[in-house]
Short mmCIF file of C-alpha atoms in Angstrom, two decimals:
data_model
loop_
_atom_site.label_atom_id
_atom_site.label_comp_id
_atom_site.label_asym_id
_atom_site.label_seq_id
_atom_site.Cartn_x
_atom_site.Cartn_y
_atom_site.Cartn_z
CA PRO A 27 8.43 -10.61 16.27
CA PRO A 28 9.85 -8.33 13.50
CA THR A 29 7.08 -7.95 10.70
CA ASP A 30 9.44 -8.83 7.85
CA LEU A 31 9.69 -12.30 9.27
CA TRP A 32 5.86 -12.53 11.14
CA VAL A 33 4.89 -12.19 7.77
CA THR A 34 6.45 -15.18 5.95
CA GLU A 35 4.95 -17.98 9.03
CA ASN A 36 1.47 -15.60 9.17
CA VAL A 37 0.25 -13.93 6.17
CA TRP A 38 -1.18 -16.19 4.01
CA PHE A 39 -2.73 -15.53 0.47
CA SER A 40 -5.52 -17.97 -0.74
CA PRO A 41 -5.22 -19.43 -4.40
CA LYS A 42 -9.17 -17.92 -4.59
CA ALA A 43 -7.88 -14.20 -3.27
CA TRP A 44 -4.53 -14.05 -5.11
CA ALA A 45 -2.35 -14.75 -8.00
CA SER A 46 0.60 -16.59 -6.38
CA ALA A 47 -1.16 -18.61 -3.19
CA GLY A 48 1.28 -18.80 -0.55
CA PHE A 49 3.31 -17.60 2.42
CA TRP A 50 4.68 -14.24 2.18
CA ASN A 51 7.23 -15.09 -0.37
CA TYR A 52 10.78 -11.89 -0.60
CA ASP A 53 11.38 -14.30 -3.98
CA LEU A 54 8.47 -13.41 -5.20
CA PHE A 55 8.48 -9.61 -3.92
CA PRO A 56 12.01 -9.00 -2.01
CA TYR A 57 11.67 -5.13 -2.22
CA THR A 58 8.60 -5.36 0.20
CA ARG A 59 11.07 -6.33 3.18
CA GLY A 60 12.69 -2.79 3.44
CA VAL A 61 9.24 -1.16 3.42
CA LEU A 62 8.06 -4.03 6.70
CA GLN A 63 11.42 -3.27 7.98
CA ALA A 64 10.04 0.68 8.46
CA PHE A 65 7.34 0.13 10.41
CA ASP A 66 8.92 -1.62 13.10
CA ASP A 67 11.74 1.44 12.57
CA PRO A 68 10.97 4.02 15.53
CA GLU A 69 13.00 7.14 13.12
CA VAL A 70 9.97 6.42 10.38
CA ARG A 71 6.43 7.99 10.97
CA GLU A 72 5.87 7.74 7.51
CA ILE A 73 6.30 5.78 4.11
CA VAL A 74 5.47 7.12 1.05
CA LEU A 75 4.87 4.08 -1.68
CA MET A 76 4.81 5.67 -4.82
CA TRP A 77 4.31 2.32 -6.44
CA ALA A 78 2.63 1.33 -10.48
CA THR A 79 -0.52 -1.47 -10.02
CA GLN A 80 0.45 -4.75 -8.60
CA THR A 81 3.43 -4.74 -7.09
CA GLY A 82 2.41 -5.46 -3.86
CA LYS A 83 0.53 -2.33 -2.32
CA THR A 84 -2.36 -3.49 -0.89
CA SER A 85 -0.46 -7.01 0.33
CA ILE A 86 1.96 -4.19 2.13
CA LEU A 87 -1.11 -2.75 3.43
CA GLY A 88 -3.24 -5.35 4.66
CA ALA A 89 -0.42 -7.26 6.27
CA MET A 90 1.05 -4.30 8.49
CA ILE A 91 -2.98 -4.03 9.65
CA ALA A 92 -2.96 -7.97 10.42
CA LYS A 93 0.29 -7.83 12.79
CA ALA A 94 -1.20 -4.67 14.73
CA ALA A 95 -5.26 -6.56 15.18
CA VAL A 96 -2.97 -9.66 16.11
CA PHE A 97 -1.00 -7.74 18.76
CA ALA A 98 -3.77 -5.38 19.50
CA LEU A 99 -1.08 -2.95 19.03
CA PHE A 100 -3.51 0.01 18.03
CA ALA A 101 -6.54 1.64 16.18
CA SER A 102 -6.35 1.41 12.02
CA GLN A 103 -7.90 3.66 9.90
CA ILE A 104 -8.03 3.03 6.05
CA ALA A 105 -8.68 5.82 4.01
CA CYS A 106 -10.40 5.45 0.00
CA PRO A 107 -11.26 7.50 -2.19
CA ASP A 108 -15.22 7.62 -2.42
CA ALA A 109 -17.44 5.19 -0.71
CA ASN A 110 -17.42 2.47 -3.25
CA SER A 111 -13.92 2.41 -3.08
CA ALA A 112 -14.02 1.69 0.78
CA LEU A 113 -16.90 -1.16 0.59
CA GLU A 114 -13.75 -2.51 -2.98
CA HIS A 115 -11.56 -2.62 -0.62
CA GLN A 116 -12.99 -3.81 2.39
CA GLN A 117 -14.84 -6.50 0.41
CA THR A 118 -11.67 -7.50 -1.70
CA LYS A 119 -8.33 -6.91 -0.49
CA LEU A 120 -9.16 -6.68 3.83
CA ILE A 121 -10.59 -9.32 4.06
CA PRO A 122 -8.90 -12.39 2.15
CA VAL A 123 -5.64 -10.71 3.99
CA LEU A 124 -7.28 -11.25 7.52
CA GLN A 125 -8.76 -14.70 6.68
CA GLY A 126 -4.99 -15.49 5.68
CA VAL A 127 -4.28 -15.05 9.15
CA ASP A 128 -4.67 -17.47 11.82
CA ALA A 129 -4.93 -15.86 14.67
CA LEU A 130 -7.61 -13.68 13.47
CA ALA A 131 -9.85 -15.22 10.77
CA HIS A 132 -11.98 -16.48 13.68
CA ARG A 133 -12.79 -12.87 14.76
CA ILE A 134 -14.09 -12.07 11.00
CA LYS A 135 -18.08 -11.70 11.14
CA PRO A 136 -19.71 -13.46 7.99
CA GLU A 137 -20.11 -10.31 5.43
CA SER A 138 -24.26 -10.09 6.03
CA LYS A 139 -22.50 -9.27 9.14
CA ARG A 140 -19.79 -6.36 8.71
CA SER A 141 -19.69 -3.08 8.82
CA ARG A 142 -18.58 -0.95 5.60
CA ARG A 143 -16.94 1.83 8.09
CA VAL A 144 -15.71 -0.54 11.07
CA VAL A 145 -13.97 -4.23 10.86
CA ASP A 146 -14.61 -4.98 14.07
CA LEU A 147 -12.12 -7.71 15.52
CA GLY A 148 -12.60 -7.87 19.24
CA ASP A 149 -9.08 -6.64 20.41
CA SER A 150 -8.99 -4.26 17.66
CA LEU A 151 -11.08 -1.91 15.34
CA ILE A 152 -10.25 -0.81 11.82
CA TYR A 153 -11.89 1.89 10.60
CA TYR A 154 -13.08 3.13 7.06
CA SER A 155 -12.96 6.51 5.44
CA TRP A 156 -12.58 8.36 2.53
CA SER A 157 -12.90 12.06 1.44
CA ALA A 158 -16.31 13.47 3.14
CA ARG A 159 -15.80 15.25 6.48
CA TRP A 160 -18.02 13.23 8.56
CA THR A 161 -16.77 10.26 7.73
CA VAL A 162 -12.40 11.46 8.72
CA SER A 163 -13.68 13.21 12.14
CA GLY A 164 -14.04 12.34 15.27
CA ARG A 165 -11.55 9.23 14.68
CA ALA A 166 -8.59 8.53 16.14
CA ALA A 167 -5.71 6.18 14.86
CA ALA A 168 -2.40 4.70 15.44
CA PHE A 169 -1.71 3.64 12.16
CA ILE A 170 -3.18 5.36 8.57
CA ALA A 171 -3.17 4.19 5.49
CA ILE A 172 -4.60 6.69 2.31
CA THR A 173 -4.71 4.96 -0.66
CA GLU A 174 -4.87 5.92 -3.84
CA ALA A 175 -3.91 9.41 -2.85
CA ASN A 176 -3.75 11.39 -6.14
CA LEU A 177 -7.72 9.61 -6.11
CA HIS A 178 -8.81 11.50 -3.14
CA SER A 179 -10.64 15.66 -4.37
CA ARG A 180 -12.25 18.00 -2.48
CA ARG A 181 -16.27 18.83 -2.63
CA LYS A 182 -15.47 22.08 -2.19
CA ASN A 183 -12.31 23.97 -2.65
CA THR A 184 -12.47 25.91 0.46
CA GLU A 185 -12.64 21.96 2.41
CA ALA A 186 -8.72 20.94 3.68
CA ASP A 187 -7.34 18.15 2.03
CA PRO A 188 -8.75 15.82 2.77
CA VAL A 189 -5.45 13.75 3.02
CA GLU A 190 -4.21 16.10 5.69
CA MET A 191 -7.52 16.20 7.21
CA VAL A 192 -6.94 12.00 7.96
CA ARG A 193 -3.27 12.68 8.45
CA ASP A 194 -5.14 14.79 11.94
CA ARG A 195 -6.12 11.92 13.37
CA CYS A 196 -2.80 10.36 14.81
CA LYS A 197 -1.75 13.89 16.69
CA GLY A 198 -2.77 11.96 19.58
CA PHE A 199 -0.33 9.94 18.72
CA GLN A 200 2.33 12.14 18.09
CA GLY A 201 5.68 10.20 18.45
CA GLN A 202 3.49 6.76 18.33
CA HIS A 203 1.80 6.97 15.43
CA LYS A 204 2.10 5.31 10.65
CA ILE A 205 1.31 6.96 8.26
CA LEU A 206 0.88 4.46 4.72
CA ILE A 207 0.53 6.90 1.58
CA GLU A 208 0.50 4.66 -1.55
CA GLY A 209 -0.95 4.93 -4.82
CA LYS A 210 0.53 5.45 -9.15
CA PRO A 211 2.55 7.87 -10.25
CA ALA A 212 0.95 10.60 -11.83
CA THR A 213 2.67 14.30 -13.00
CA LYS A 214 5.93 14.77 -11.76
CA GLY A 215 5.68 17.91 -9.82
CA ALA A 216 1.39 18.25 -9.57
CA CYS A 217 0.07 14.96 -7.91
CA ARG A 218 -0.14 14.27 -3.88
CA MET A 219 2.00 10.81 -4.27
CA ASP A 220 5.09 12.90 -6.15
CA ASN A 221 4.73 16.21 -4.11
CA ASN A 222 4.87 13.19 -0.75
CA TYR A 223 7.41 11.09 -2.56
CA GLN A 224 9.71 14.31 -3.02
CA SER A 225 9.00 15.16 0.67
CA SER A 226 10.20 12.03 1.54
CA ASP A 227 14.08 10.37 2.14
CA GLN A 228 13.42 9.02 -1.29
CA ARG A 229 14.30 5.17 -0.68
CA LYS A 230 15.15 2.99 -3.61
CA TYR A 231 15.19 -0.94 -3.69
CA TYR A 232 18.56 -2.12 -5.67
CA VAL A 233 19.57 -5.06 -7.56
CA PRO A 234 22.62 -6.85 -8.73
CA CYS A 235 23.43 -6.62 -12.26
CA PRO A 236 23.85 -9.98 -13.88
CA HIS A 237 26.76 -9.19 -15.73
CA CYS A 238 28.41 -7.41 -13.44
CA ASN A 239 27.16 -7.75 -9.46
CA ALA A 240 27.01 -4.42 -9.77
CA TYR A 241 23.53 -3.25 -7.49
CA GLN A 242 22.17 -0.96 -9.05
CA VAL A 243 18.53 0.74 -9.98
CA LEU A 244 16.20 -0.88 -11.95
CA VAL A 245 15.35 1.50 -14.62
CA LEU A 246 12.52 0.71 -16.86
CA GLY A 247 13.77 2.35 -20.43
CA ASP A 248 12.04 3.00 -23.46
CA ARG A 249 12.60 3.59 -27.39
CA ASP A 250 14.41 6.65 -26.98
CA SER A 251 17.01 5.76 -24.16
CA ASP A 252 20.65 4.43 -23.88
CA PHE A 253 19.30 1.76 -22.41
CA GLY A 254 16.70 -0.77 -21.67
CA LEU A 255 14.79 -3.04 -24.37
CA LYS A 256 14.98 -1.41 -28.60
CA TRP A 257 12.32 -2.28 -31.13
CA THR A 258 11.19 -0.67 -34.07
CA SER A 259 7.22 -0.20 -35.13
CA ASN A 260 5.34 -2.13 -37.74
CA LYS A 261 3.50 -0.03 -39.81
CA HIS A 262 0.05 -0.26 -36.93
CA GLY A 263 3.13 1.42 -34.42
CA ASP A 264 2.94 -1.28 -32.65
CA PRO A 265 6.46 -3.01 -30.93
CA ASP A 266 7.35 -5.22 -33.99
CA SER A 267 8.85 -8.69 -31.72
CA ASN A 268 11.21 -9.51 -33.53
CA SER A 269 13.31 -6.10 -34.04
CA ILE A 270 13.32 -6.45 -30.36
CA ARG A 271 16.65 -6.26 -28.87
CA SER A 272 18.72 -4.92 -25.85
#
């Protein structure tokens, strides 16, 4: 089934782990539908999410891996900036998503028996790696997710870029692989996320204007732009709530 439909009936967010409990809800995150559709699109090989924090990147990654695991589509690999972030991602981000999928919940081992490098779901394996050659090499995967891409670093200047090293892991699946690269935007033109976004087709989510119904990209304005909210600052430099206007 299409991933964007499958998640609405199979991915449950527990109130213990997520602010918005319940099945996947496009009323809350309508912009995620296009990303999940791209996961199924055979013409799309890389998906770049240069999004701010708390916008659904982790949920999308977990949903994609859950779908692949349920249908035993392929092995997956999650590349994190370092060992600590990999362990945190597994415990607090991936496992809660997998536990919310009925077909996977019973396959998850107790925390005391889990490996920090591999999540073994029986028919499907999810590898974890971080920015060290020995954790990346030797593991091929058809789906690779690179988390917080801007934070990955080289140990030596002569060492290959860790993100490119991870990309090499799916060379054996050419024509069938998927790569998800996610992270927060940083300095334009001088960070991995911006470079990867610029090399993509730069898809955007359009929303209708509440006044004229014309579709447009929602852009965050500031005090100097000719759109968005305007305000004056108090003596401490903070926005004066009584002065805010559109």
